[in-house]
mmCIF file with all atom_site columns, C-alpha atoms in Angstrom:
data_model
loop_
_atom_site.group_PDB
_atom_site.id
_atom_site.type_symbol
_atom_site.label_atom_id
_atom_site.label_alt_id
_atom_site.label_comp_id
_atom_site.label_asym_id
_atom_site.label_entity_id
_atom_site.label_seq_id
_atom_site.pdbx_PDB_ins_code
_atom_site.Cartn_x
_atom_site.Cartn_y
_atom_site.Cartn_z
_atom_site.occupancy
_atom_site.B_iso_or_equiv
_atom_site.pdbx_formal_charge
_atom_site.auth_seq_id
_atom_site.auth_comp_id
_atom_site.auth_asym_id
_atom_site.auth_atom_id
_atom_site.pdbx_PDB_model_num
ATOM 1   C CA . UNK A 1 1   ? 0.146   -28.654 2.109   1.00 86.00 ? 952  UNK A CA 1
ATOM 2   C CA . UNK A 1 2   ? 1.474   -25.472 0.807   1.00 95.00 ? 953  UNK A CA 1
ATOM 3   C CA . UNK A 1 3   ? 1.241   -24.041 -2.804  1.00 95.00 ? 954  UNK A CA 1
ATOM 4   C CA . UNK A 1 4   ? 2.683   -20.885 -4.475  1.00 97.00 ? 955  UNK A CA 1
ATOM 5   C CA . UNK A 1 5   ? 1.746   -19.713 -7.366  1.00 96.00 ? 956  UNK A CA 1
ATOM 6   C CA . UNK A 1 6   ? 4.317   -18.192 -10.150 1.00 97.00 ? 957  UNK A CA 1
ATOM 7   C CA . UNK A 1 7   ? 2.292   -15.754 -12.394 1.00 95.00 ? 958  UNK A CA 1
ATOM 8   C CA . UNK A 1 8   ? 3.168   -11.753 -12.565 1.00 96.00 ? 959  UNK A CA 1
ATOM 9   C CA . UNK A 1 9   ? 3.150   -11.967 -8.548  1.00 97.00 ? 960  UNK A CA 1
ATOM 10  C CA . UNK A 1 10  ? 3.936   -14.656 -6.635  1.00 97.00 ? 961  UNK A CA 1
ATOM 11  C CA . UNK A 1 11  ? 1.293   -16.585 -4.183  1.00 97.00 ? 962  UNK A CA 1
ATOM 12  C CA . UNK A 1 12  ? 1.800   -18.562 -1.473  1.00 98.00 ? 963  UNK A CA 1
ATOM 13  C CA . UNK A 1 13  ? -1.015  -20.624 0.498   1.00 96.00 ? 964  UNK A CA 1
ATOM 14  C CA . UNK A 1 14  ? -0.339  -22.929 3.291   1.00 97.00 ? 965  UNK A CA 1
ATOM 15  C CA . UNK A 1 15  ? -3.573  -25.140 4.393   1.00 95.00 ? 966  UNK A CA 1
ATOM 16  C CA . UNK A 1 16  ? -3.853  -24.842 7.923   1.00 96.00 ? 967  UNK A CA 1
ATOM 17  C CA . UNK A 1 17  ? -6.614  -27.198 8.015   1.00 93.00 ? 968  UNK A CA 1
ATOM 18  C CA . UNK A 1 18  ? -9.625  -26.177 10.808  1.00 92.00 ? 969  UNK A CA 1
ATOM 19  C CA . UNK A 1 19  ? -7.405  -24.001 12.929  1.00 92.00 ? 970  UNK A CA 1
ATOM 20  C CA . UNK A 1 20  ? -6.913  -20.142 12.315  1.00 95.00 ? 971  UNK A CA 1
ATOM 21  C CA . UNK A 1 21  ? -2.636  -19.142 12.360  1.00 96.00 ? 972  UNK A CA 1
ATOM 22  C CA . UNK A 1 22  ? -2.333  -15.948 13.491  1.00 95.00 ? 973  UNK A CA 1
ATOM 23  C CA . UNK A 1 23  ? 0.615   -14.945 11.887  1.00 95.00 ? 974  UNK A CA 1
ATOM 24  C CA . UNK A 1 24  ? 3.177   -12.934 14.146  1.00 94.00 ? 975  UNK A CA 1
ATOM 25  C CA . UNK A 1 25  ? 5.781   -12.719 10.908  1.00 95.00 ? 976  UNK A CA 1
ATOM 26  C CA . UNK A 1 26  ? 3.950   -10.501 7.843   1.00 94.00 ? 977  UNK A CA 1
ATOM 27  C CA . UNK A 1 27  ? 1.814   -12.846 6.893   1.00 97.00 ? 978  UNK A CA 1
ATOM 28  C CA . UNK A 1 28  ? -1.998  -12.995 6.388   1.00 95.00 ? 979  UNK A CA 1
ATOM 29  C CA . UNK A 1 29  ? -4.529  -15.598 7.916   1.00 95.00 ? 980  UNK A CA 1
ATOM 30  C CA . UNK A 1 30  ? -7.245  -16.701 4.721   1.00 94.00 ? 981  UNK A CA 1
ATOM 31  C CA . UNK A 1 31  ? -10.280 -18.787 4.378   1.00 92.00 ? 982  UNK A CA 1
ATOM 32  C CA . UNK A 1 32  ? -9.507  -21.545 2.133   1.00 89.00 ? 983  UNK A CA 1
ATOM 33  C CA . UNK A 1 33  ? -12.552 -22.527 1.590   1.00 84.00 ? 984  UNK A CA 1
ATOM 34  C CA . UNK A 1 34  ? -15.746 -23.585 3.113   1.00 83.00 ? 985  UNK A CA 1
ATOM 35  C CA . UNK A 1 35  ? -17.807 -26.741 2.277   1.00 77.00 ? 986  UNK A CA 1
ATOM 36  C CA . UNK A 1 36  ? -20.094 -29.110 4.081   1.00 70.00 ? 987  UNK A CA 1
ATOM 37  C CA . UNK A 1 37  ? -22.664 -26.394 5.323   1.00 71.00 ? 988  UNK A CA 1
ATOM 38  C CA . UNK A 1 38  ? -20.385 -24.033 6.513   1.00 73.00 ? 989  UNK A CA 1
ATOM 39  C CA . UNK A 1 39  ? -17.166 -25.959 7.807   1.00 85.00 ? 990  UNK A CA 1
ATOM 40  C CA . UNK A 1 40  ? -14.093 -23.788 7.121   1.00 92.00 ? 991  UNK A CA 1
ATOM 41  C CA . UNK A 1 41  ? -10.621 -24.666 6.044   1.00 91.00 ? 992  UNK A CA 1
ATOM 42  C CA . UNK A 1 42  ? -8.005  -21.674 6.592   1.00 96.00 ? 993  UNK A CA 1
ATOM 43  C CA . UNK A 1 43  ? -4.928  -21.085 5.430   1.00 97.00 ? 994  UNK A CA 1
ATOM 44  C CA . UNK A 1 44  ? -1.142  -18.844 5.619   1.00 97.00 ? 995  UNK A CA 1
ATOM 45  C CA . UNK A 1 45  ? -1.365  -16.267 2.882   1.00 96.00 ? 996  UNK A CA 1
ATOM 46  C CA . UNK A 1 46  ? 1.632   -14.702 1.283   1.00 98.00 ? 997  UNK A CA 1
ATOM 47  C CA . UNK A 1 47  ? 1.712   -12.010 -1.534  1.00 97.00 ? 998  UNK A CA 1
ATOM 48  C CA . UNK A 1 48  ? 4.987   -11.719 -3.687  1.00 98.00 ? 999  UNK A CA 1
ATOM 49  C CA . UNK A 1 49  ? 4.564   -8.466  -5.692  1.00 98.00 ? 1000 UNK A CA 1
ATOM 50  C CA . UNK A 1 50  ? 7.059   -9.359  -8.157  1.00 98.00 ? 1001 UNK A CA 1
ATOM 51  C CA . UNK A 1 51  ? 7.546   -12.825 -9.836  1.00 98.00 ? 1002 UNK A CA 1
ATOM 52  C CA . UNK A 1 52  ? 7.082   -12.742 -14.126 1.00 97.00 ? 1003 UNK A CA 1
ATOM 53  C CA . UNK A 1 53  ? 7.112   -9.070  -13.662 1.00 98.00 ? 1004 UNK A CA 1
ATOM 54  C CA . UNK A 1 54  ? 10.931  -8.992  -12.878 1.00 98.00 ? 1005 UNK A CA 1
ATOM 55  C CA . UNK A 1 55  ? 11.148  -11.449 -16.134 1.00 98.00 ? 1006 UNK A CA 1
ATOM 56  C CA . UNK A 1 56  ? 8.605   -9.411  -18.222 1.00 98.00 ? 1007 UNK A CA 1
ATOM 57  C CA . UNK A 1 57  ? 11.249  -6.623  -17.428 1.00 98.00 ? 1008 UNK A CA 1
ATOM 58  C CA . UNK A 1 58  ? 14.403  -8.462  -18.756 1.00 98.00 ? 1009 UNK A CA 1
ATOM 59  C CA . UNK A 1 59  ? 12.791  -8.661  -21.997 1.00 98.00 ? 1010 UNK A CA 1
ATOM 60  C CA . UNK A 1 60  ? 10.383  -4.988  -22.133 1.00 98.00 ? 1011 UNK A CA 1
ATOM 61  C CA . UNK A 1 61  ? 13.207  -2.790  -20.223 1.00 97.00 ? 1012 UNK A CA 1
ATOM 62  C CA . UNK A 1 62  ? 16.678  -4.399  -20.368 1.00 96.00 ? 1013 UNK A CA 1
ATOM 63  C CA . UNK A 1 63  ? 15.420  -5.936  -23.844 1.00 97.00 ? 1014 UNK A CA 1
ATOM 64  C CA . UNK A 1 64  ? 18.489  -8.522  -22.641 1.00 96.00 ? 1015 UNK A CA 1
ATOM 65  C CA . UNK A 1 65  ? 15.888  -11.190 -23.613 1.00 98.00 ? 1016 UNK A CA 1
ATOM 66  C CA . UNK A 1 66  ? 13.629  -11.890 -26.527 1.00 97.00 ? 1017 UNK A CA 1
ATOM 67  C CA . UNK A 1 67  ? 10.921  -14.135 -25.271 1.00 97.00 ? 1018 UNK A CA 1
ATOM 68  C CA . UNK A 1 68  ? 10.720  -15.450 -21.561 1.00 96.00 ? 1019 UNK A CA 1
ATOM 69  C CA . UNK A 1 69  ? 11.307  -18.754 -22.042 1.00 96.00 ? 1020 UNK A CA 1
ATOM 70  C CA . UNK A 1 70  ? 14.481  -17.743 -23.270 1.00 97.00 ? 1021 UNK A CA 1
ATOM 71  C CA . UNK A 1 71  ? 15.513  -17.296 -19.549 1.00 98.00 ? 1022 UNK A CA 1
ATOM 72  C CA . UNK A 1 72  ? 16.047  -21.418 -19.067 1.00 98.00 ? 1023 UNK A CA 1
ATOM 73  C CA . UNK A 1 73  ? 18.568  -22.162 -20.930 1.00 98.00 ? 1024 UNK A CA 1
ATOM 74  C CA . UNK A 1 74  ? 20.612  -19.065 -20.208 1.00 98.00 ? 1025 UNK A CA 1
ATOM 75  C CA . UNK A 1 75  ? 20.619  -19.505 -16.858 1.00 98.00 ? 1026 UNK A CA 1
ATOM 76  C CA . UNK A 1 76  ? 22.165  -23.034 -16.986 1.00 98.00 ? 1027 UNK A CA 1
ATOM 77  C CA . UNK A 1 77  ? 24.475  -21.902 -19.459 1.00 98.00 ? 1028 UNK A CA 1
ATOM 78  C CA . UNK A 1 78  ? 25.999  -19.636 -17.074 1.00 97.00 ? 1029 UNK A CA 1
ATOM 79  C CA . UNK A 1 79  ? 26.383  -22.281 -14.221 1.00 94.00 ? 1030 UNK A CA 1
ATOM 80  C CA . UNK A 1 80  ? 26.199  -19.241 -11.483 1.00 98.00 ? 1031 UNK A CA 1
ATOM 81  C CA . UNK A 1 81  ? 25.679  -15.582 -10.793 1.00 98.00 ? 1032 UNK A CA 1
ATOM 82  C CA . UNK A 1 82  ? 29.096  -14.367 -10.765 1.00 98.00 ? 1033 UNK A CA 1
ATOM 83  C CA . UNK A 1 83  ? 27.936  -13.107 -7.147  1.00 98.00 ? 1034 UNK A CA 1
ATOM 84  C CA . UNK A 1 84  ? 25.635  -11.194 -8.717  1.00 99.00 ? 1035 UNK A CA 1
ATOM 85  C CA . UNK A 1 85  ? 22.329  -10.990 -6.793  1.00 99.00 ? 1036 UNK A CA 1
ATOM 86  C CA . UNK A 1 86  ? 18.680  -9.505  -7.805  1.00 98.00 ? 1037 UNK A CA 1
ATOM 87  C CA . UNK A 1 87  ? 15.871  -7.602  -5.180  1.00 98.00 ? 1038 UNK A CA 1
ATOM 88  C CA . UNK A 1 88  ? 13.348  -6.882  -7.117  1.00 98.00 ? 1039 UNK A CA 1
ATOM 89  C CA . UNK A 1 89  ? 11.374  -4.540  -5.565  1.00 98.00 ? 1040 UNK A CA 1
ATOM 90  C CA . UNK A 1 90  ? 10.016  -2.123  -8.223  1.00 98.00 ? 1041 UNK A CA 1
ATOM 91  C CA . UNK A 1 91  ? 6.589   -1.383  -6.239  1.00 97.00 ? 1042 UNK A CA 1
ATOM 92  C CA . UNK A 1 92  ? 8.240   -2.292  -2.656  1.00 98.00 ? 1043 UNK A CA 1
ATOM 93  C CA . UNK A 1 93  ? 8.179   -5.712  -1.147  1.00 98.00 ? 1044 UNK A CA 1
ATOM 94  C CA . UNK A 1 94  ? 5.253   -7.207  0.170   1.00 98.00 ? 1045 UNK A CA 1
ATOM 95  C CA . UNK A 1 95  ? 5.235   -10.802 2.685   1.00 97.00 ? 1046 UNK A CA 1
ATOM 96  C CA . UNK A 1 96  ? 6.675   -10.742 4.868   1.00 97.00 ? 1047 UNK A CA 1
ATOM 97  C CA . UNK A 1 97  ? 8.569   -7.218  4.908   1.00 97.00 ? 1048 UNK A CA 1
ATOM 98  C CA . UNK A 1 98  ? 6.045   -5.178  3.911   1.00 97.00 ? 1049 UNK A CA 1
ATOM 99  C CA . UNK A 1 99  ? 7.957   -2.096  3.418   1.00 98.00 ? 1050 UNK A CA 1
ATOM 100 C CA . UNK A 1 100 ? 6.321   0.510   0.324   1.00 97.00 ? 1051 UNK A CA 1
ATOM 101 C CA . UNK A 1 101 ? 9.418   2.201   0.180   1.00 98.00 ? 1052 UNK A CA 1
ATOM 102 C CA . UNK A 1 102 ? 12.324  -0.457  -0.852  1.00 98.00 ? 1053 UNK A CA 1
ATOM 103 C CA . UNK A 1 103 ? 13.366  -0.335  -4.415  1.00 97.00 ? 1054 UNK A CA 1
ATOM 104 C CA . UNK A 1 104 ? 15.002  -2.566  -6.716  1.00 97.00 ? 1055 UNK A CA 1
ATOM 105 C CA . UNK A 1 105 ? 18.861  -3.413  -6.522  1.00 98.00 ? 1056 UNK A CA 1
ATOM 106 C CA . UNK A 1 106 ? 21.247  -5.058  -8.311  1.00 98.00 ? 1057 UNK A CA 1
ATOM 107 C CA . UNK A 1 107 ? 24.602  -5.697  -6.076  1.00 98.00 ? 1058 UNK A CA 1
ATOM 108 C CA . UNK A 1 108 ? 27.410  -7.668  -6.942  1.00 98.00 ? 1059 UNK A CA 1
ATOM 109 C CA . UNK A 1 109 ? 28.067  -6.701  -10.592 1.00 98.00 ? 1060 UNK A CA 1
ATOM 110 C CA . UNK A 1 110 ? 31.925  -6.125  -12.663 1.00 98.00 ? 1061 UNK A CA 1
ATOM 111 C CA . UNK A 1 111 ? 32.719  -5.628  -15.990 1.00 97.00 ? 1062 UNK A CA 1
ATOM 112 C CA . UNK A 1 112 ? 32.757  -9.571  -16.433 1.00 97.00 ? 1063 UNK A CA 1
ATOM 113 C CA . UNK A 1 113 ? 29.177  -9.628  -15.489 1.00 98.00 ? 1064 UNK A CA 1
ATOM 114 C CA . UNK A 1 114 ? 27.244  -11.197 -18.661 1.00 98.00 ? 1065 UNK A CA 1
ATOM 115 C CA . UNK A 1 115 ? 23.458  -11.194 -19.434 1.00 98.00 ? 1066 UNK A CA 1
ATOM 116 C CA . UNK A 1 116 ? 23.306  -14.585 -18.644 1.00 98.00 ? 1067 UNK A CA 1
ATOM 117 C CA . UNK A 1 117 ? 24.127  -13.862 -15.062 1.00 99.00 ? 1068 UNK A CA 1
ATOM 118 C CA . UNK A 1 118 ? 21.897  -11.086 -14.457 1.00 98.00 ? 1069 UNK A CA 1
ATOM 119 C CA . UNK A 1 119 ? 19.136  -13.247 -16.225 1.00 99.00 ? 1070 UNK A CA 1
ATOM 120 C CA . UNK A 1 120 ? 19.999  -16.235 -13.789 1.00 99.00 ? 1071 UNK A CA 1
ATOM 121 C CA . UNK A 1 121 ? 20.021  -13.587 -10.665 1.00 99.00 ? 1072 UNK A CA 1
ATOM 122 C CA . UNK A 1 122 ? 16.342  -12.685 -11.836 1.00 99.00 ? 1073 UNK A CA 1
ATOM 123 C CA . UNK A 1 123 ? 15.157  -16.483 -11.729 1.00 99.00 ? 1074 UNK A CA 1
ATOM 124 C CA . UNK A 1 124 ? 16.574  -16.767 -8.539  1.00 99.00 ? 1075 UNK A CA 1
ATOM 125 C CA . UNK A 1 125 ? 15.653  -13.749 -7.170  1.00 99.00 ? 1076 UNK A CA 1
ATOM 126 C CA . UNK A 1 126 ? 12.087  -14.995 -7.585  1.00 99.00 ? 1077 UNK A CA 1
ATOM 127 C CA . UNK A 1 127 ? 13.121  -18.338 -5.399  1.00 99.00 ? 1078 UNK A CA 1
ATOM 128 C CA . UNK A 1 128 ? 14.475  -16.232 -2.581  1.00 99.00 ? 1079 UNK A CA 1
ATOM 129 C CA . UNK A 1 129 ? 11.161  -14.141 -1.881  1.00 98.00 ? 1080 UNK A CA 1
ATOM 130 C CA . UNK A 1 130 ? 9.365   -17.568 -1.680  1.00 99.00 ? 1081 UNK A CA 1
ATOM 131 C CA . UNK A 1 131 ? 12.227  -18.929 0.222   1.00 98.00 ? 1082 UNK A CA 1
ATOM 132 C CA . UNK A 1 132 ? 11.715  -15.717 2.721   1.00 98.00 ? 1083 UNK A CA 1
ATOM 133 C CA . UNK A 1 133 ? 7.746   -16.623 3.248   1.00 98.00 ? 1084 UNK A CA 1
ATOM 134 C CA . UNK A 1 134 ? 8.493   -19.973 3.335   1.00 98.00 ? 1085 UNK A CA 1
ATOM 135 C CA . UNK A 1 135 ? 10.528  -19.898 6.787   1.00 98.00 ? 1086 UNK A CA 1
ATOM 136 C CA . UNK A 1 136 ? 8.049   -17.790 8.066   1.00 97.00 ? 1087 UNK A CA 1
ATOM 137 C CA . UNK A 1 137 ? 5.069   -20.239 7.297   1.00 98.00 ? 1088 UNK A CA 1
ATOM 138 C CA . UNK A 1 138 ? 6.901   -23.249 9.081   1.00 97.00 ? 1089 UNK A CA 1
ATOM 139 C CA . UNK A 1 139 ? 7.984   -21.095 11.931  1.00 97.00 ? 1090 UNK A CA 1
ATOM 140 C CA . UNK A 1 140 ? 3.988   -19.386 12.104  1.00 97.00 ? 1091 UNK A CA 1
ATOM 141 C CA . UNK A 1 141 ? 2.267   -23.143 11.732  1.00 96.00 ? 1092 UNK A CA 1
ATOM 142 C CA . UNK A 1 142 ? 4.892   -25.018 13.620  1.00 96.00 ? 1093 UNK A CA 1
ATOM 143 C CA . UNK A 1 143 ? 4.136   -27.938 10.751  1.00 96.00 ? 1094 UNK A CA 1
ATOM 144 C CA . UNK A 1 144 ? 6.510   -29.374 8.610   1.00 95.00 ? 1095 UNK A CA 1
ATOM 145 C CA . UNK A 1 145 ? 6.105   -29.021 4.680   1.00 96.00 ? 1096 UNK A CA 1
ATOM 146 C CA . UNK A 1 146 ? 7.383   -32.327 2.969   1.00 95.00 ? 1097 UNK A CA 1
ATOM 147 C CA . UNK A 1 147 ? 6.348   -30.589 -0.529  1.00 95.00 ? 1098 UNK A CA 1
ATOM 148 C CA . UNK A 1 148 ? 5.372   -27.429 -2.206  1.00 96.00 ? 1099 UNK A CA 1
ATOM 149 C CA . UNK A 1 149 ? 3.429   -27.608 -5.395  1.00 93.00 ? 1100 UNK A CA 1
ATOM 150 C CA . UNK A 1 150 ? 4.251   -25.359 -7.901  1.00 94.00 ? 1101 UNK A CA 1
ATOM 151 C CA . UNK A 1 151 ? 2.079   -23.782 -10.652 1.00 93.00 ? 1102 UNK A CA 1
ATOM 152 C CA . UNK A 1 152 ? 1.560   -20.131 -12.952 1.00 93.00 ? 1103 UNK A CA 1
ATOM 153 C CA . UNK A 1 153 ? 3.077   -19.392 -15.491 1.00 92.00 ? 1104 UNK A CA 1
ATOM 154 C CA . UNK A 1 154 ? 6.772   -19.163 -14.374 1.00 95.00 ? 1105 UNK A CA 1
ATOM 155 C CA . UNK A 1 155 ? 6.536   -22.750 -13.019 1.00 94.00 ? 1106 UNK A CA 1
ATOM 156 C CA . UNK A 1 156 ? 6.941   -24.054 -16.980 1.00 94.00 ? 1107 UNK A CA 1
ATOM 157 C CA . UNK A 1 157 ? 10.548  -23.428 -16.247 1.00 97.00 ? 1108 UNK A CA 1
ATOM 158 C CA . UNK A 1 158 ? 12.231  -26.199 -15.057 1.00 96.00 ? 1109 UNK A CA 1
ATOM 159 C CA . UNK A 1 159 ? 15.473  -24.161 -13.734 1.00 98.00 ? 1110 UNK A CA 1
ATOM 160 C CA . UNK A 1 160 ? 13.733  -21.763 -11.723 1.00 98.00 ? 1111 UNK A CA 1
ATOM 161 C CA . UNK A 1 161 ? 11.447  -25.376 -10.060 1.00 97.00 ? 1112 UNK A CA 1
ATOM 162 C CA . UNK A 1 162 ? 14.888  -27.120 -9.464  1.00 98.00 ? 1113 UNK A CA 1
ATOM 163 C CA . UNK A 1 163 ? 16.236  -24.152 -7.843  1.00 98.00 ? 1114 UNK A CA 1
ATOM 164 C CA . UNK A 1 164 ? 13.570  -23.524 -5.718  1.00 98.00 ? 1115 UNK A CA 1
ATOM 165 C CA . UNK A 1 165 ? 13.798  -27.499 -4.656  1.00 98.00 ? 1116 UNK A CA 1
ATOM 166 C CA . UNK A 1 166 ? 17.017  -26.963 -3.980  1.00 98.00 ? 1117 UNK A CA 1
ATOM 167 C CA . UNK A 1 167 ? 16.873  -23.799 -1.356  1.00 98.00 ? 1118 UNK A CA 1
ATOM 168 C CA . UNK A 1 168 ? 14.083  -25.285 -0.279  1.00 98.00 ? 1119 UNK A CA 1
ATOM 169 C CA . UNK A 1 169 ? 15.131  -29.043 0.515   1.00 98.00 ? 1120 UNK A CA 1
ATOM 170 C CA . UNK A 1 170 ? 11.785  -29.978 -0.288  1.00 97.00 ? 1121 UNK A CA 1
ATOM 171 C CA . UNK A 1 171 ? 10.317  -31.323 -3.675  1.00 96.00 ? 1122 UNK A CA 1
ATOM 172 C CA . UNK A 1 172 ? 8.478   -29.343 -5.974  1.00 96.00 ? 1123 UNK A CA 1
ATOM 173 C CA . UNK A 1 173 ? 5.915   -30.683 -8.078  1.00 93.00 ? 1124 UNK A CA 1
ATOM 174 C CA . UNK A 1 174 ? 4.399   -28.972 -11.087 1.00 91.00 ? 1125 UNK A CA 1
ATOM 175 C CA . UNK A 1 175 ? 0.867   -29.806 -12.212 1.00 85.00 ? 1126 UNK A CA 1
ATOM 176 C CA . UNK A 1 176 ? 0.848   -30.887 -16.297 1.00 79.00 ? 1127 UNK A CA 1
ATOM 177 C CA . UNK A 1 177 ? -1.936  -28.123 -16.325 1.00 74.00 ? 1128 UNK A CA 1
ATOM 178 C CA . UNK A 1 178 ? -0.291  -24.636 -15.236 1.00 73.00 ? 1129 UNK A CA 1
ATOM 179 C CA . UNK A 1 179 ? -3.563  -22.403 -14.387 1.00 75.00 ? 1130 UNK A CA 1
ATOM 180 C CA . UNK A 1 180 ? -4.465  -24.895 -11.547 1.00 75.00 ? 1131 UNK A CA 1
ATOM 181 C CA . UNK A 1 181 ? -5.926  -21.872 -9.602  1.00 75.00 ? 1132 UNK A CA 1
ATOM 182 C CA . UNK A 1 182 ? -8.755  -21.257 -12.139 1.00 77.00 ? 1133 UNK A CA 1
ATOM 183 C CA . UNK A 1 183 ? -9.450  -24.847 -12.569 1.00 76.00 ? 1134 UNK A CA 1
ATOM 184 C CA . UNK A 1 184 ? -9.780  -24.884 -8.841  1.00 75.00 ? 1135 UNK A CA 1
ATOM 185 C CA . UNK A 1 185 ? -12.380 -21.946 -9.326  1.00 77.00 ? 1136 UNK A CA 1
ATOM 186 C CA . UNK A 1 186 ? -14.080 -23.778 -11.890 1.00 78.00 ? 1137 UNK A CA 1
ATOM 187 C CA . UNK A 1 187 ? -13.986 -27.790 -10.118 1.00 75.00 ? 1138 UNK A CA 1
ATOM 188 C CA . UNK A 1 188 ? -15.402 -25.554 -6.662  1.00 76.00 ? 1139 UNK A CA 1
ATOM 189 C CA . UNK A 1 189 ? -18.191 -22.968 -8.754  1.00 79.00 ? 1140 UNK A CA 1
ATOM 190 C CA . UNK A 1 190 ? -19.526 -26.180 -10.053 1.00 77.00 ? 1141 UNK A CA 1
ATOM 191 C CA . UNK A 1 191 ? -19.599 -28.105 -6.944  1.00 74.00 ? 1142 UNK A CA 1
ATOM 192 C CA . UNK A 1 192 ? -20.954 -24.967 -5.419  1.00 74.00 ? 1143 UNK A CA 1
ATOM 193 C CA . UNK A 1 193 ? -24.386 -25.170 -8.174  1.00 76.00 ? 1144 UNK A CA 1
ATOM 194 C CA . UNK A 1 194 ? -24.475 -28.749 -8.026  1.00 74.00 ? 1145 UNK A CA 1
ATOM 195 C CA . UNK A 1 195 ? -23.146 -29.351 -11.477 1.00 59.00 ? 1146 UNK A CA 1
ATOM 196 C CA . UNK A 1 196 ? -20.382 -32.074 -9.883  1.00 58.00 ? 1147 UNK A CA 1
ATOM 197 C CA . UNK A 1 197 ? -20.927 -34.254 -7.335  1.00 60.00 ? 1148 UNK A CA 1
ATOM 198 C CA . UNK A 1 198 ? -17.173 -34.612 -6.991  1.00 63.00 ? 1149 UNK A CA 1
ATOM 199 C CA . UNK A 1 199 ? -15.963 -33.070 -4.045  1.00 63.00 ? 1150 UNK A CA 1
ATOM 200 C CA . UNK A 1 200 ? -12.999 -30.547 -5.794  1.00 60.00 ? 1151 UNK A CA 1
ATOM 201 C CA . UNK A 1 201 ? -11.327 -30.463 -2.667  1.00 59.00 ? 1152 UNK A CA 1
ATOM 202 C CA . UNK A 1 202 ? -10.409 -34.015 -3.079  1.00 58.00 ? 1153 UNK A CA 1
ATOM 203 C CA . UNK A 1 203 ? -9.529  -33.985 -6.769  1.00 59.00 ? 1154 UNK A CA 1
ATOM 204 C CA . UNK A 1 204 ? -5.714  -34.251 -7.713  1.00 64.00 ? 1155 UNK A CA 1
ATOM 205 C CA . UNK A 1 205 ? -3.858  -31.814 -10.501 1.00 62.00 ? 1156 UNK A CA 1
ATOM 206 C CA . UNK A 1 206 ? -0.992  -33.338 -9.862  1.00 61.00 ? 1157 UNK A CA 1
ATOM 207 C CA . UNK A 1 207 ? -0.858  -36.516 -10.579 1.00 58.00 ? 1158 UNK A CA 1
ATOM 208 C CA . UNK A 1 208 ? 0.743   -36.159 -13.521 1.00 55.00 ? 1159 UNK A CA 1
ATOM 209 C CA . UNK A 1 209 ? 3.063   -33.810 -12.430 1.00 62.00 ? 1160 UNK A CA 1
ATOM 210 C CA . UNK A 1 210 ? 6.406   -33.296 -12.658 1.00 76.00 ? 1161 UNK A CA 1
ATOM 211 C CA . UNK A 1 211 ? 8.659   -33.110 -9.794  1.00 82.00 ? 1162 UNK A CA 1
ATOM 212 C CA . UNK A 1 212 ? 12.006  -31.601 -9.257  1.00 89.00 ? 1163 UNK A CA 1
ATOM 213 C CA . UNK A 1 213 ? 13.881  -32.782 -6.025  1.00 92.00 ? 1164 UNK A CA 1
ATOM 214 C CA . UNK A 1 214 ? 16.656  -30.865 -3.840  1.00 90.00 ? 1165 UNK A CA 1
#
């Protein structure tokens, strides 16, 4: 199973089950938890550095946008980028380049280029760098990833999740509840103190989700 989260980073997990993935690609091997007096379950770790942040930027430094969720709807209306294509690595890229010293670019722009396509080349710019860390976890883990689940802030947009679907040729489903990583906290602190005796690892925030196919 692999999950990334969309908040003002992106976060990328891919259970690995009992065996350790040494990752030859940029990535980082994680515990994902341990239950059942001690057994371990590892995972694939990615860190995006920039996900919202490139969106909280539209609207604080290019003020091209008022409110974030303006971003949907202008992106559609557009239909494509024009060519116009978005890195946006303000503080470097992280997984699974790793490289402090790249900087944000913008290539690709003319004087017909419109807001709309620069605020569409921002969505998708956030689909590419989990594209990029995607490859690298199939090709690390040698399994096969029938779906990602989706969830952070970013994931309430349903352009950006049917994008991603759609690079991806997997589904993508998005929990009804967004902040699925500190309900996860909360399901395993509890288990952890004996307050549930519902194993969280077994609960499901998705099934009410919605999901957005390729």
């Amino acid at each position: 199973m692999l999950k990334t989260t969309y908040g003002t980073g992106g976060f990328m997990y891919m259970n690995t089950g009992d065996k350790l993935v040494r990752s030859e690609n940029g990535l980082n091997s994680a515990i994902a938890w341990g239950l059942n007096k001690g057994k371990l379950t590892y995972a694939l770790d990615a860190d995006i550095y920039i996900a919202d942040a490139a969106i909280q930027w539209l609207r604080d430094g290019l003020r091209v946008i008022e409110h974030a969720a303006d971003t949907e709807q202008m992106a559609v209306s557009c239909g494509d980028t024009g060519g116009v294509y978005f890195v946006p690595a303000f503080v470097g890229l992280a997984a699974p380049h790793w490289d402090p010293y790249a900087r944000g670019t913008i290539v690709g722009i003319t004087r017909g280029t419109t807001k709309e396509q620069l605020v569409r080349a921002t969505l998708e710019s956030i689909a590419f760098q989990v594209r990029d860390n995607f490859d690298v976890m199939v090709k690390d883990s040698g399994m096969q990833v029938k779906v990602m689940r989706g969830d952070g802030g970013c994931s309430v947009n349903d352009f950006l999740m049917q994008f991603q679907s759609d690079i991806l040729d997997v589904p993508v489903e998005v929990p009804v509840i967004k902040d699925t990583t500190a309900l996860g906290a909360a399901y395993l602190a509890a288990y952890g103190i004996n307050e549930s005796s519902d194993n969280p690892v077994d609960r499901s925030f998705y099934h009410e989700s919605n999901a957005r196919s390729p």
